[in-house]
Amino acid sequence: MNKYNLLAVAACLAALAILSGDFASLVSSPCYAQDTEAGQVADTEAPKVDEDTEDAKPVKDDDESESDELTVLLPTGSVAGAYEPTAAERNSKPTAATLKLAENGKAVFPIIIAQRAGPKTKHTAGELAEFLDRITGAHFEVQTPDGKTYNYMPYNGPRKAMKQVLAERQAAADQDAANLLKPAEALPSTGIVVGTAEEWQMPSDLTEGLAMRGVYHGREAFAIRTQPNRLLLLGTQSRGVVHAVNRFLHELGCRWFATGAHWEVIPAITNLTFGMDITDRPSIGTRIIAFMDGVYSHQERIDQAKWTCRNSLGSSFGTSAAHAWHRIADENNADLMEHPEYFAEVGGKRIVPTTKDTNGKKRINGLFSKFELTNPAVRKMFVNHALNHFRRNPTSDMVSLSPTDGGGFSQSAESRKLGGISDAVYGMVNEVAREVAREFPGKMVGCYAYRETAGPPSFPLESNVYIEVATLFNMSDYSSTQLMKIWPTRVKNMGVYRYFSYFDAGGSDMPGGPISSIEWTTSTIRSDYQRHTAAIFAQSCNAFAMQMRGYLVAARLMWNPNADVNA
């Protein structure tokens, strides 16, 4: 029995013993099909969700590993495909001498951040200090080189409104942008130095290891260097600094097996020394395990965010491919209310789903809106939505144009001339992508390959289009394995939407979903890497009792598919 089997047994026993609700029963997944009934009369209320329809049932994911050799098949011109770090970008070795960080419960060095350090660096340094305090029993101060102390105050208040969260994120991004205009500071000669390549002048021997490769590869790169009188925890950007700190803590023996404080392992080391040089960056750019089922509290969300961060999950580029047509409906409500011809024709009728707002006024129900994509005014709505998104969010990498969930695509004579549903949807995506490329070079347009649009179109997609291929709910003529082979011939930037532990497919039952099998997890992620997958988004249950070992292995392999999962 290896260590992952032991962890699984321990998790199951703990799940029976813990009565605090951490492993509460799970709720139904939001990813069920939601079809509009064919022949529905125009201007009706939104149809009820029919969870008993045949196409609402998940299609078996038949993806299989094709080879044990991890050969990355990158199409020419790929913007954000899988990446194989060079020897300079991924290495780890012990140093000849170790550095004493704490002695007899007292800190030897403070943690040093640049005077121009951004909010994310300050937060990361503060968390490092908190963990070092717990490990050693000492107090590690966070200082700037001039000796000014930064007091880290973690937020433990009530859940913030999304508007406030977005405002704070934008403020942090604005400060980071302002910091870029300031000169980088010289590295101090002593201390535990934390920061980015914009904040500190990088040593020449880290130039290649922390280099940006194209637009995205390198955003999460980090380096740890043990030197006389100082420890460097550096990242190309702030997300790399987070990985540097967490890898350092991992090397000290810290572990976060599952969410919540009772699954933390924080060693007690009164006399702390360290002696490693490590450089690394992820092979798969975006790595997300999304706990979409069985999450009931704000604290659970916080715990999941911490677990995600501390197990090397994250992203080098921000994918956005979620269902999005409801946003177009909300932005254009007035026009849509006056133009039923903008909506899909099903069974000879224009389907105009409506609801009432909080004041009782009739409006479009965006969650069930499907549009007539042959209408120039409709296509203009999509173009404006994408361009306005980047105007409002200049730091965003991608805008989603994925259809709302469920069926109801147009069957009009004009739509049939476009070919199949995939040709209609992805033709619109291409048109928007061309307009985005003109005004915002480097920005991307995302879309799910899911249900009716699971199959690829008959034409190639623009170089700034990202497709996320769902491995369930496949209504195309191809198997999931075939789709994963065909899509790279149509698009240069492909991700995969997997279902690690899908609730309605047994993800919350013993022995758990496919992720509970280490063999499945290993072969699947390595196969995704072989197919130049730029991102893995995994819908999952908050069911660590059954899935913990699989989640841990998946997180490790998504960072480095060549990792030895038994090491």
Coordinates of C-alpha atoms in Angstrom, one line a residue:
M1 CA 0.0 0.0 0.0
N2 CA 1.6 3.3 -1.1
K3 CA 1.3 6.6 0.7
Y4 CA -1.7 7.7 -1.4
N5 CA -3.6 4.6 -0.4
L6 CA -2.9 5.3 3.2
L7 CA -4.1 8.9 2.8
A8 CA -7.3 7.7 1.3
V9 CA -7.9 5.3 4.2
A10 CA -7.1 8.1 6.7
A11 CA -9.5 10.5 4.9
C12 CA -12.3 8.0 4.9
L13 CA -11.9 7.3 8.6
A14 CA -11.8 11.0 9.3
A15 CA -14.9 11.7 7.3
L16 CA -16.8 9.3 9.5
A17 CA -15.4 10.9 12.7
I18 CA -15.8 14.6 11.8
L19 CA -19.2 15.8 12.8
S20 CA -18.6 19.5 12.1
G21 CA -20.0 19.4 8.6
D22 CA -16.8 19.6 6.7
F23 CA -17.8 16.7 4.6
A24 CA -21.5 17.4 4.3
S25 CA -23.6 15.8 1.6
L26 CA -23.3 17.2 -1.8
V27 CA -25.8 19.2 -3.9
S28 CA -26.7 18.6 -7.5
S29 CA -24.3 19.8 -10.2
P30 CA -25.2 23.0 -12.2
C31 CA -24.0 21.4 -15.4
Y32 CA -27.1 19.5 -16.3
A33 CA -28.6 20.1 -19.8
Q34 CA -31.4 22.7 -20.0
D35 CA -33.2 22.4 -23.2
T36 CA -35.8 24.7 -24.7
E37 CA -38.7 22.6 -26.0
A38 CA -38.9 22.6 -29.8
G39 CA -42.0 24.3 -31.1
Q40 CA -42.4 26.5 -28.0
V41 CA -44.4 29.6 -28.9
A42 CA -42.7 33.0 -29.1
D43 CA -42.4 35.3 -26.1
T44 CA -42.9 32.7 -23.5
E45 CA -41.6 32.4 -20.0
A46 CA -38.3 30.5 -19.6
P47 CA -38.9 26.7 -19.8
K48 CA -38.4 24.5 -16.8
V49 CA -35.2 22.5 -16.6
D50 CA -35.9 18.9 -17.8
E51 CA -33.3 16.7 -16.1
D52 CA -34.9 13.5 -17.5
T53 CA -34.1 14.2 -21.2
E54 CA -31.8 11.6 -22.8
D55 CA -29.2 14.1 -23.8
A56 CA -29.0 15.4 -20.2
K57 CA -27.1 12.3 -19.2
P58 CA -23.3 12.5 -19.2
V59 CA -21.5 10.7 -22.0
K60 CA -18.8 8.3 -20.9
D61 CA -15.3 9.9 -21.0
D62 CA -13.5 7.3 -23.1
D63 CA -10.2 9.2 -23.2
E64 CA -7.2 6.9 -23.0
S65 CA -3.5 7.4 -22.8
E66 CA -1.8 6.7 -26.2
S67 CA 1.8 6.6 -25.2
D68 CA 4.1 6.7 -22.1
E69 CA 6.4 9.1 -23.8
L70 CA 5.6 12.7 -23.2
T71 CA 6.1 14.2 -26.6
V72 CA 4.3 17.6 -26.8
L73 CA 2.6 18.1 -30.1
L74 CA 2.6 21.9 -30.5
P75 CA 1.1 23.3 -33.7
T76 CA 3.0 26.1 -35.4
G77 CA 2.1 29.5 -34.0
S78 CA 0.5 28.2 -30.8
V79 CA -0.1 31.1 -28.4
A80 CA -0.6 29.2 -25.2
G81 CA 0.1 25.5 -25.5
A82 CA 1.7 23.0 -23.2
Y83 CA 5.3 23.8 -22.4
E84 CA 8.4 21.8 -21.6
P85 CA 10.8 23.9 -19.4
T86 CA 14.5 23.8 -20.2
A87 CA 17.1 22.6 -17.8
A88 CA 17.7 26.3 -16.8
E89 CA 14.0 26.7 -16.1
R90 CA 13.4 23.5 -14.1
N91 CA 16.1 22.3 -11.7
S92 CA 16.6 21.4 -8.1
K93 CA 19.8 20.7 -6.1
P94 CA 21.1 21.0 -2.6
T95 CA 23.6 23.7 -1.8
A96 CA 27.1 23.1 -0.5
A97 CA 26.3 25.0 2.7
T98 CA 23.0 25.6 4.5
L99 CA 21.6 28.9 5.8
K100 CA 20.4 29.2 9.4
L101 CA 17.1 30.9 9.5
A102 CA 16.0 30.5 13.1
E103 CA 17.9 29.5 16.2
N104 CA 16.5 28.6 19.6
G105 CA 13.1 30.1 18.8
K106 CA 14.6 33.4 17.4
A107 CA 14.6 34.6 13.8
V108 CA 18.0 35.1 12.4
F109 CA 16.9 37.2 9.4
P110 CA 13.8 39.3 8.7
I111 CA 11.7 38.9 5.5
I112 CA 12.6 41.7 3.1
I113 CA 10.3 43.2 0.5
A114 CA 11.1 46.1 -1.9
Q115 CA 9.9 49.5 -1.1
R116 CA 7.9 49.4 -4.3
A117 CA 6.5 46.0 -3.6
G118 CA 2.9 45.5 -4.8
P119 CA -0.1 44.3 -2.8
K120 CA 0.3 40.6 -3.8
T121 CA 4.0 40.5 -2.8
K122 CA 3.2 42.1 0.5
H123 CA 0.4 39.5 1.1
T124 CA 2.6 36.6 0.2
A125 CA 5.4 37.8 2.4
G126 CA 3.0 38.2 5.3
E127 CA 1.8 34.6 4.9
L128 CA 5.4 33.4 4.8
A129 CA 6.0 35.2 8.1
E130 CA 2.9 33.6 9.6
F131 CA 4.1 30.1 8.7
L132 CA 7.7 30.6 9.7
D133 CA 6.4 31.9 13.1
R134 CA 4.4 28.7 13.5
I135 CA 7.2 26.4 12.4
T136 CA 9.9 27.9 14.6
G137 CA 8.1 29.6 17.4
A138 CA 10.1 32.8 16.5
H139 CA 8.7 36.1 15.2
F140 CA 9.7 36.9 11.6
E141 CA 9.2 40.6 10.7
V142 CA 8.5 41.8 7.2
Q143 CA 10.6 44.8 6.4
T144 CA 11.7 47.0 3.5
P145 CA 15.4 47.6 3.1
D146 CA 15.3 50.8 5.1
G147 CA 13.9 48.9 8.1
K148 CA 10.3 50.0 7.8
T149 CA 8.0 47.2 9.1
Y150 CA 5.0 45.9 7.1
N151 CA 2.3 44.4 9.3
Y152 CA 0.4 41.7 7.6
M153 CA -3.3 41.6 8.5
P154 CA -5.2 38.7 6.9
Y155 CA -8.8 39.4 6.1
N156 CA -11.1 37.4 8.3
G157 CA -14.3 39.4 7.9
P158 CA -17.6 38.6 6.2
R159 CA -17.9 37.7 2.6
K160 CA -17.2 40.7 0.3
A161 CA -19.6 41.8 -2.4
M162 CA -18.3 40.9 -5.9
K163 CA -18.2 44.7 -6.8
Q164 CA -15.8 45.3 -3.9
V165 CA -13.7 42.2 -4.8
L166 CA -13.3 43.4 -8.4
A167 CA -12.5 47.0 -7.2
E168 CA -9.8 45.6 -4.9
R169 CA -8.4 43.5 -7.7
Q170 CA -8.3 46.4 -10.1
A171 CA -6.6 48.6 -7.4
A172 CA -3.9 46.0 -6.9
A173 CA -3.4 45.7 -10.7
D174 CA -3.2 49.5 -11.0
Q175 CA -0.6 49.6 -8.2
D176 CA 1.4 46.9 -9.9
A177 CA 1.2 48.8 -13.2
A178 CA 2.4 52.0 -11.4
N179 CA 5.3 50.1 -9.9
L180 CA 6.5 49.0 -13.3
L181 CA 7.3 52.7 -13.9
K182 CA 9.7 52.7 -10.9
P183 CA 13.2 51.3 -11.2
A184 CA 13.9 47.9 -9.7
E185 CA 15.7 48.0 -6.4
A186 CA 19.1 46.4 -5.7
L187 CA 18.8 43.1 -3.8
P188 CA 19.8 43.4 -0.1
S189 CA 22.8 41.5 1.0
T190 CA 21.1 39.8 3.9
G191 CA 17.6 38.5 4.8
I192 CA 14.8 36.4 3.3
V193 CA 14.2 38.3 0.2
V194 CA 10.8 38.0 -1.4
G195 CA 9.6 39.7 -4.6
T196 CA 9.3 39.9 -8.4
A197 CA 11.6 40.7 -11.3
E198 CA 9.9 44.1 -11.5
E199 CA 10.6 44.9 -7.8
W200 CA 14.2 43.6 -7.5
Q201 CA 17.2 43.6 -9.8
M202 CA 17.5 40.0 -10.7
P203 CA 20.9 38.2 -10.5
S204 CA 22.4 37.5 -14.0
D205 CA 22.4 33.8 -13.3
L206 CA 18.6 33.8 -13.1
T207 CA 18.0 35.6 -16.4
E208 CA 17.3 32.5 -18.4
G209 CA 15.5 30.7 -15.6
L210 CA 13.0 33.5 -15.0
A211 CA 12.7 34.6 -18.7
M212 CA 9.3 35.1 -20.4
R213 CA 8.7 32.8 -23.3
G214 CA 6.1 34.5 -25.4
V215 CA 3.1 36.2 -23.9
Y216 CA 2.3 33.7 -21.1
H217 CA 5.0 31.2 -20.4
G218 CA 7.1 32.5 -17.5
R219 CA 4.4 34.4 -15.5
E220 CA 4.5 31.6 -12.9
A221 CA 8.3 31.0 -13.0
F222 CA 10.2 31.2 -9.8
A223 CA 13.6 30.7 -8.3
I224 CA 14.8 29.8 -4.8
R225 CA 18.5 30.5 -4.1
T226 CA 20.3 29.8 -0.8
Q227 CA 23.3 32.1 -0.5
P228 CA 25.6 33.4 2.3
N229 CA 23.4 35.5 4.6
R230 CA 20.4 35.5 2.4
L231 CA 17.6 33.4 1.0
L232 CA 16.0 34.5 -2.3
L233 CA 12.4 33.6 -3.0
L234 CA 11.8 35.3 -6.4
G235 CA 9.3 35.2 -9.2
T236 CA 9.1 36.6 -12.7
Q237 CA 5.7 38.0 -11.6
S238 CA 3.7 38.0 -8.4
R239 CA 2.1 34.6 -9.1
G240 CA 5.6 33.1 -9.3
V241 CA 6.5 34.6 -5.9
V242 CA 3.5 32.7 -4.5
H243 CA 4.9 29.4 -5.9
A244 CA 8.4 30.2 -4.6
V245 CA 7.1 30.7 -1.1
N246 CA 4.9 27.6 -1.2
R247 CA 7.6 25.4 -2.6
F248 CA 10.0 26.6 0.1
L249 CA 7.4 25.7 2.8
H250 CA 6.9 22.4 1.1
E251 CA 10.6 21.7 1.3
L252 CA 10.5 22.5 5.0
G253 CA 7.8 19.7 5.4
C254 CA 4.6 21.7 5.2
R255 CA 1.6 19.9 3.6
W256 CA -2.0 20.7 2.9
F257 CA -3.6 17.4 2.1
A258 CA -7.2 18.7 2.1
T259 CA -9.0 21.9 2.9
G260 CA -9.3 23.1 6.4
A261 CA -6.8 23.5 9.3
H262 CA -7.2 19.9 10.5
W263 CA -5.6 18.7 7.2
E264 CA -2.5 20.9 7.5
V265 CA 0.9 19.5 8.5
I266 CA 3.1 22.2 9.9
P267 CA 6.4 20.9 11.3
A268 CA 7.9 22.3 14.6
I269 CA 11.6 23.2 13.9
T270 CA 13.1 25.4 16.5
N271 CA 16.5 25.5 14.8
L272 CA 15.7 26.0 11.2
T273 CA 18.2 25.7 8.4
F274 CA 17.8 25.5 4.6
G275 CA 20.0 24.6 1.7
M276 CA 18.4 24.2 -1.7
D277 CA 18.5 25.9 -5.1
I278 CA 15.3 25.4 -7.1
T279 CA 14.0 26.9 -10.4
D280 CA 10.7 25.9 -11.9
R281 CA 7.7 26.8 -13.9
P282 CA 4.5 24.9 -14.9
S283 CA 4.3 22.7 -18.0
I284 CA 0.5 23.3 -18.3
G285 CA -0.4 27.0 -18.2
T286 CA -3.7 26.9 -16.4
R287 CA -4.5 24.3 -13.8
I288 CA -7.8 24.5 -12.0
I289 CA -9.6 22.0 -9.8
A290 CA -13.0 23.8 -9.4
F291 CA -15.0 22.5 -6.4
M292 CA -18.4 23.2 -7.8
D293 CA -20.4 20.7 -5.8
G294 CA -20.8 20.4 -2.0
V295 CA -19.7 23.8 -1.0
Y296 CA -21.9 25.5 1.5
S297 CA -20.1 28.3 3.3
H298 CA -17.8 31.3 2.7
Q299 CA -15.2 29.7 4.9
E300 CA -15.1 26.6 2.7
R301 CA -14.4 28.9 -0.3
I302 CA -11.6 30.5 1.5
D303 CA -10.2 27.1 2.5
Q304 CA -10.4 25.9 -1.0
A305 CA -8.6 29.0 -2.4
K306 CA -5.8 28.4 0.1
W307 CA -5.5 24.7 -0.7
T308 CA -5.4 25.5 -4.4
C309 CA -2.7 28.0 -4.0
R310 CA -0.5 25.9 -1.7
N311 CA -0.7 22.9 -4.0
S312 CA 0.7 24.7 -7.1
L313 CA -2.6 25.2 -8.9
G314 CA -3.2 28.4 -10.7
S315 CA -2.7 29.9 -14.1
S316 CA -0.2 31.6 -16.4
F317 CA -3.0 33.0 -18.5
G318 CA -6.6 33.6 -17.5
T319 CA -8.9 31.3 -19.4
S320 CA -12.5 32.4 -19.9
A321 CA -14.8 30.0 -21.7
A322 CA -17.8 29.7 -19.4
H323 CA -21.4 30.0 -20.6
A324 CA -21.7 33.7 -21.6
W325 CA -24.6 34.5 -23.9
H326 CA -26.7 35.6 -21.0
R327 CA -24.4 38.5 -20.7
I328 CA -25.1 39.6 -24.2
A329 CA -28.8 39.3 -23.4
D330 CA -28.5 41.4 -20.3
E331 CA -26.4 44.1 -22.1
N332 CA -28.9 44.4 -24.9
N333 CA -32.2 43.8 -23.1
A334 CA -34.0 46.8 -24.6
D335 CA -33.1 46.0 -28.2
L336 CA -33.9 42.3 -27.7
M337 CA -37.3 43.0 -26.3
E338 CA -38.1 44.9 -29.5
H339 CA -36.6 42.4 -32.0
P340 CA -37.8 38.8 -31.7
E341 CA -36.0 38.2 -35.0
Y342 CA -32.8 38.3 -33.1
F343 CA -33.6 35.0 -31.3
A344 CA -33.2 31.5 -32.6
E345 CA -36.0 29.9 -34.6
V346 CA -37.1 26.5 -33.3
G347 CA -40.0 24.6 -34.8
G348 CA -40.9 27.6 -37.0
K349 CA -41.1 30.0 -34.0
R350 CA -38.8 32.6 -32.6
I351 CA -38.1 31.6 -29.0
V352 CA -38.0 34.7 -26.8
P353 CA -37.5 33.6 -23.2
T354 CA -38.6 36.2 -20.7
T355 CA -38.8 36.7 -17.0
K356 CA -39.6 39.6 -14.6
D357 CA -37.1 41.7 -12.7
T358 CA -37.4 42.6 -9.1
N359 CA -39.9 45.4 -9.9
G360 CA -42.1 43.0 -11.8
K361 CA -41.1 44.4 -15.2
K362 CA -40.8 42.0 -18.1
R363 CA -37.3 41.4 -19.5
I364 CA -35.3 38.9 -21.4
N365 CA -34.2 35.7 -19.5
G366 CA -30.6 35.5 -20.6
L367 CA -30.0 32.1 -19.1
F368 CA -32.2 30.5 -21.8
S369 CA -31.3 32.8 -24.7
K370 CA -30.2 31.5 -28.1
F371 CA -29.7 33.9 -30.9
E372 CA -30.1 34.0 -34.7
L373 CA -26.4 34.1 -35.6
T374 CA -27.0 34.9 -39.2
N375 CA -28.4 38.3 -38.2
P376 CA -25.8 41.1 -38.6
A377 CA -27.2 43.0 -35.7
V378 CA -26.8 40.0 -33.4
R379 CA -23.2 39.4 -34.6
K380 CA -22.5 43.1 -33.9
M381 CA -23.8 42.6 -30.3
F382 CA -21.2 39.8 -29.8
V383 CA -18.4 42.0 -31.2
N384 CA -19.3 44.9 -29.0
H385 CA -19.5 42.6 -25.9
A386 CA -16.0 41.4 -26.5
L387 CA -14.4 44.8 -27.3
N388 CA -16.2 46.4 -24.3
H389 CA -14.9 43.6 -22.0
F390 CA -11.3 44.4 -22.8
R391 CA -11.9 48.2 -22.6
R392 CA -13.3 47.7 -19.1
N393 CA -10.8 45.0 -18.1
P394 CA -7.4 45.9 -19.6
T395 CA -5.6 43.2 -17.6
S396 CA -8.0 40.4 -18.8
D397 CA -6.5 37.8 -21.1
M398 CA -9.7 36.4 -22.6
V399 CA -13.4 36.9 -23.1
S400 CA -15.9 34.1 -23.3
L401 CA -18.4 33.7 -26.1
S402 CA -19.8 30.3 -25.1
P403 CA -23.5 29.7 -25.6
T404 CA -25.9 29.4 -22.7
D405 CA -26.2 25.8 -21.4
G406 CA -28.7 23.5 -23.1
G407 CA -30.3 23.2 -26.6
G408 CA -32.5 25.5 -28.6
F409 CA -30.1 26.6 -31.4
S410 CA -31.6 28.2 -34.4
Q411 CA -33.1 25.9 -37.1
S412 CA -34.0 28.7 -39.5
A413 CA -33.3 28.3 -43.2
E414 CA -30.6 31.0 -42.9
S415 CA -28.8 29.1 -40.1
R416 CA -29.0 25.8 -42.0
K417 CA -27.1 27.4 -44.8
L418 CA -24.2 28.0 -42.5
G419 CA -23.8 24.2 -42.0
G420 CA -24.1 22.6 -38.6
I421 CA -24.4 24.3 -35.2
S422 CA -20.6 24.3 -34.7
D423 CA -20.1 26.1 -38.0
A424 CA -22.6 28.7 -37.0
V425 CA -21.2 29.3 -33.5
Y426 CA -17.6 29.1 -34.3
G427 CA -18.1 31.3 -37.4
M428 CA -19.3 34.0 -35.1
V429 CA -16.4 33.3 -32.7
N430 CA -14.0 33.8 -35.6
E431 CA -15.6 37.1 -36.6
V432 CA -15.3 38.4 -33.1
A433 CA -11.7 37.2 -32.7
R434 CA -10.7 39.1 -35.8
E435 CA -12.1 42.3 -34.4
V436 CA -10.5 41.7 -31.0
A437 CA -7.1 41.1 -32.7
R438 CA -7.4 44.5 -34.5
E439 CA -8.0 46.5 -31.4
F440 CA -6.4 44.3 -28.7
P441 CA -3.5 42.3 -30.1
G442 CA -2.6 39.4 -27.8
K443 CA -6.1 39.2 -26.3
M444 CA -8.0 36.0 -26.8
V445 CA -11.6 34.8 -27.3
G446 CA -12.7 31.6 -25.5
C447 CA -15.5 29.1 -26.1
Y448 CA -16.6 25.7 -24.8
A449 CA -16.6 22.7 -27.1
Y450 CA -19.6 21.2 -25.4
R451 CA -23.0 19.5 -26.2
E452 CA -24.1 20.7 -29.6
T453 CA -20.9 22.5 -30.2
A454 CA -18.6 19.6 -29.0
G455 CA -17.6 18.8 -32.6
P456 CA -15.2 21.1 -34.5
P457 CA -16.3 23.3 -37.4
S458 CA -15.4 22.6 -41.0
F459 CA -12.8 25.5 -41.0
P460 CA -9.8 26.5 -38.8
L461 CA -10.2 29.0 -36.0
E462 CA -8.3 32.3 -35.6
S463 CA -5.0 32.2 -33.9
N464 CA -6.4 34.1 -30.9
V465 CA -9.2 31.7 -30.2
Y466 CA -9.1 29.3 -27.3
I467 CA -11.3 26.2 -27.2
E468 CA -12.0 24.2 -24.0
V469 CA -13.1 20.7 -24.9
A470 CA -15.6 19.2 -22.5
T471 CA -15.1 15.4 -21.9
L472 CA -18.8 14.8 -21.0
F473 CA -22.0 15.9 -22.6
N474 CA -20.6 15.2 -26.0
M475 CA -23.4 15.3 -28.6
S476 CA -21.1 15.2 -31.7
D477 CA -20.5 12.3 -33.9
Y478 CA -17.1 11.7 -32.3
S479 CA -15.9 10.1 -29.1
S480 CA -14.0 12.2 -26.6
T481 CA -10.8 10.5 -27.6
Q482 CA -11.4 11.4 -31.2
L483 CA -12.3 15.0 -30.3
M484 CA -9.1 15.5 -28.4
K485 CA -7.2 14.4 -31.6
I486 CA -9.3 16.4 -34.1
W487 CA -9.6 19.7 -32.3
P488 CA -5.8 20.5 -32.4
T489 CA -6.1 20.4 -36.3
R490 CA -8.7 23.3 -36.0
V491 CA -7.4 25.5 -33.2
K492 CA -3.9 26.4 -31.9
N493 CA -5.0 27.0 -28.3
M494 CA -6.9 24.1 -26.7
G495 CA -7.8 23.3 -23.2
V496 CA -9.8 20.5 -21.7
Y497 CA -12.8 20.7 -19.3
R498 CA -12.7 17.5 -17.3
Y499 CA -15.0 16.0 -14.6
F500 CA -12.7 14.8 -11.9
S501 CA -15.6 13.9 -9.5
Y502 CA -18.9 14.8 -11.1
F503 CA -21.6 14.6 -8.5
D504 CA -24.3 13.1 -10.8
A505 CA -21.9 10.5 -12.2
G506 CA -21.1 9.0 -8.8
G507 CA -18.4 11.5 -7.8
S508 CA -19.7 11.6 -4.2
D509 CA -20.1 7.9 -3.8
M510 CA -17.6 5.3 -2.7
P511 CA -15.1 4.7 -4.3
G512 CA -15.5 8.1 -5.9
G513 CA -15.1 9.5 -9.4
P514 CA -12.3 8.7 -11.8
I515 CA -9.9 11.0 -10.0
S516 CA -9.8 8.4 -7.2
S517 CA -7.8 6.1 -9.4
I518 CA -4.1 7.1 -9.5
E519 CA -3.7 5.2 -12.7
W520 CA -6.5 7.1 -14.5
T521 CA -5.3 10.4 -13.1
T522 CA -1.7 9.8 -14.2
S523 CA -2.5 8.6 -17.7
T524 CA -5.2 11.2 -18.4
I525 CA -3.1 14.2 -17.4
R526 CA -0.1 12.9 -19.3
S527 CA -2.2 12.3 -22.4
D528 CA -3.6 15.9 -22.1
Y529 CA 0.0 17.2 -22.0
Q530 CA 0.9 15.1 -25.1
R531 CA -1.9 16.9 -27.0
H532 CA -0.4 20.3 -26.2
T533 CA -3.2 21.1 -23.8
A534 CA -2.8 24.7 -22.6
A535 CA -5.2 24.4 -19.7
I536 CA -7.0 21.8 -17.6
F537 CA -10.2 22.9 -15.9
A538 CA -11.6 20.1 -13.7
Q539 CA -15.1 20.3 -12.3
S540 CA -15.0 18.5 -9.0
C541 CA -16.8 17.7 -5.8
N542 CA -15.8 18.9 -2.3
A543 CA -15.4 15.3 -1.4
F544 CA -11.9 14.9 -0.1
A545 CA -12.7 11.7 1.8
M546 CA -12.8 9.8 -1.5
Q547 CA -10.8 12.1 -3.8
M548 CA -8.0 13.5 -1.7
R549 CA -5.1 11.4 -3.1
G550 CA -6.4 12.0 -6.6
Y551 CA -6.6 15.7 -6.2
L552 CA -3.0 15.8 -4.8
V553 CA -1.6 13.7 -7.6
A554 CA -3.5 15.7 -10.2
A555 CA -2.2 19.0 -8.8
R556 CA 1.4 17.7 -8.9
L557 CA 1.1 16.3 -12.5
M558 CA -0.6 19.4 -13.9
W559 CA 2.5 21.4 -12.8
N560 CA 5.0 18.7 -14.0
P561 CA 3.5 15.7 -16.0
N562 CA 6.9 14.0 -15.7
A563 CA 6.8 14.0 -11.9
D564 CA 7.1 10.7 -10.0
V565 CA 3.8 10.5 -8.2
N566 CA 5.2 8.0 -5.8
A567 CA 8.3 10.0 -4.8

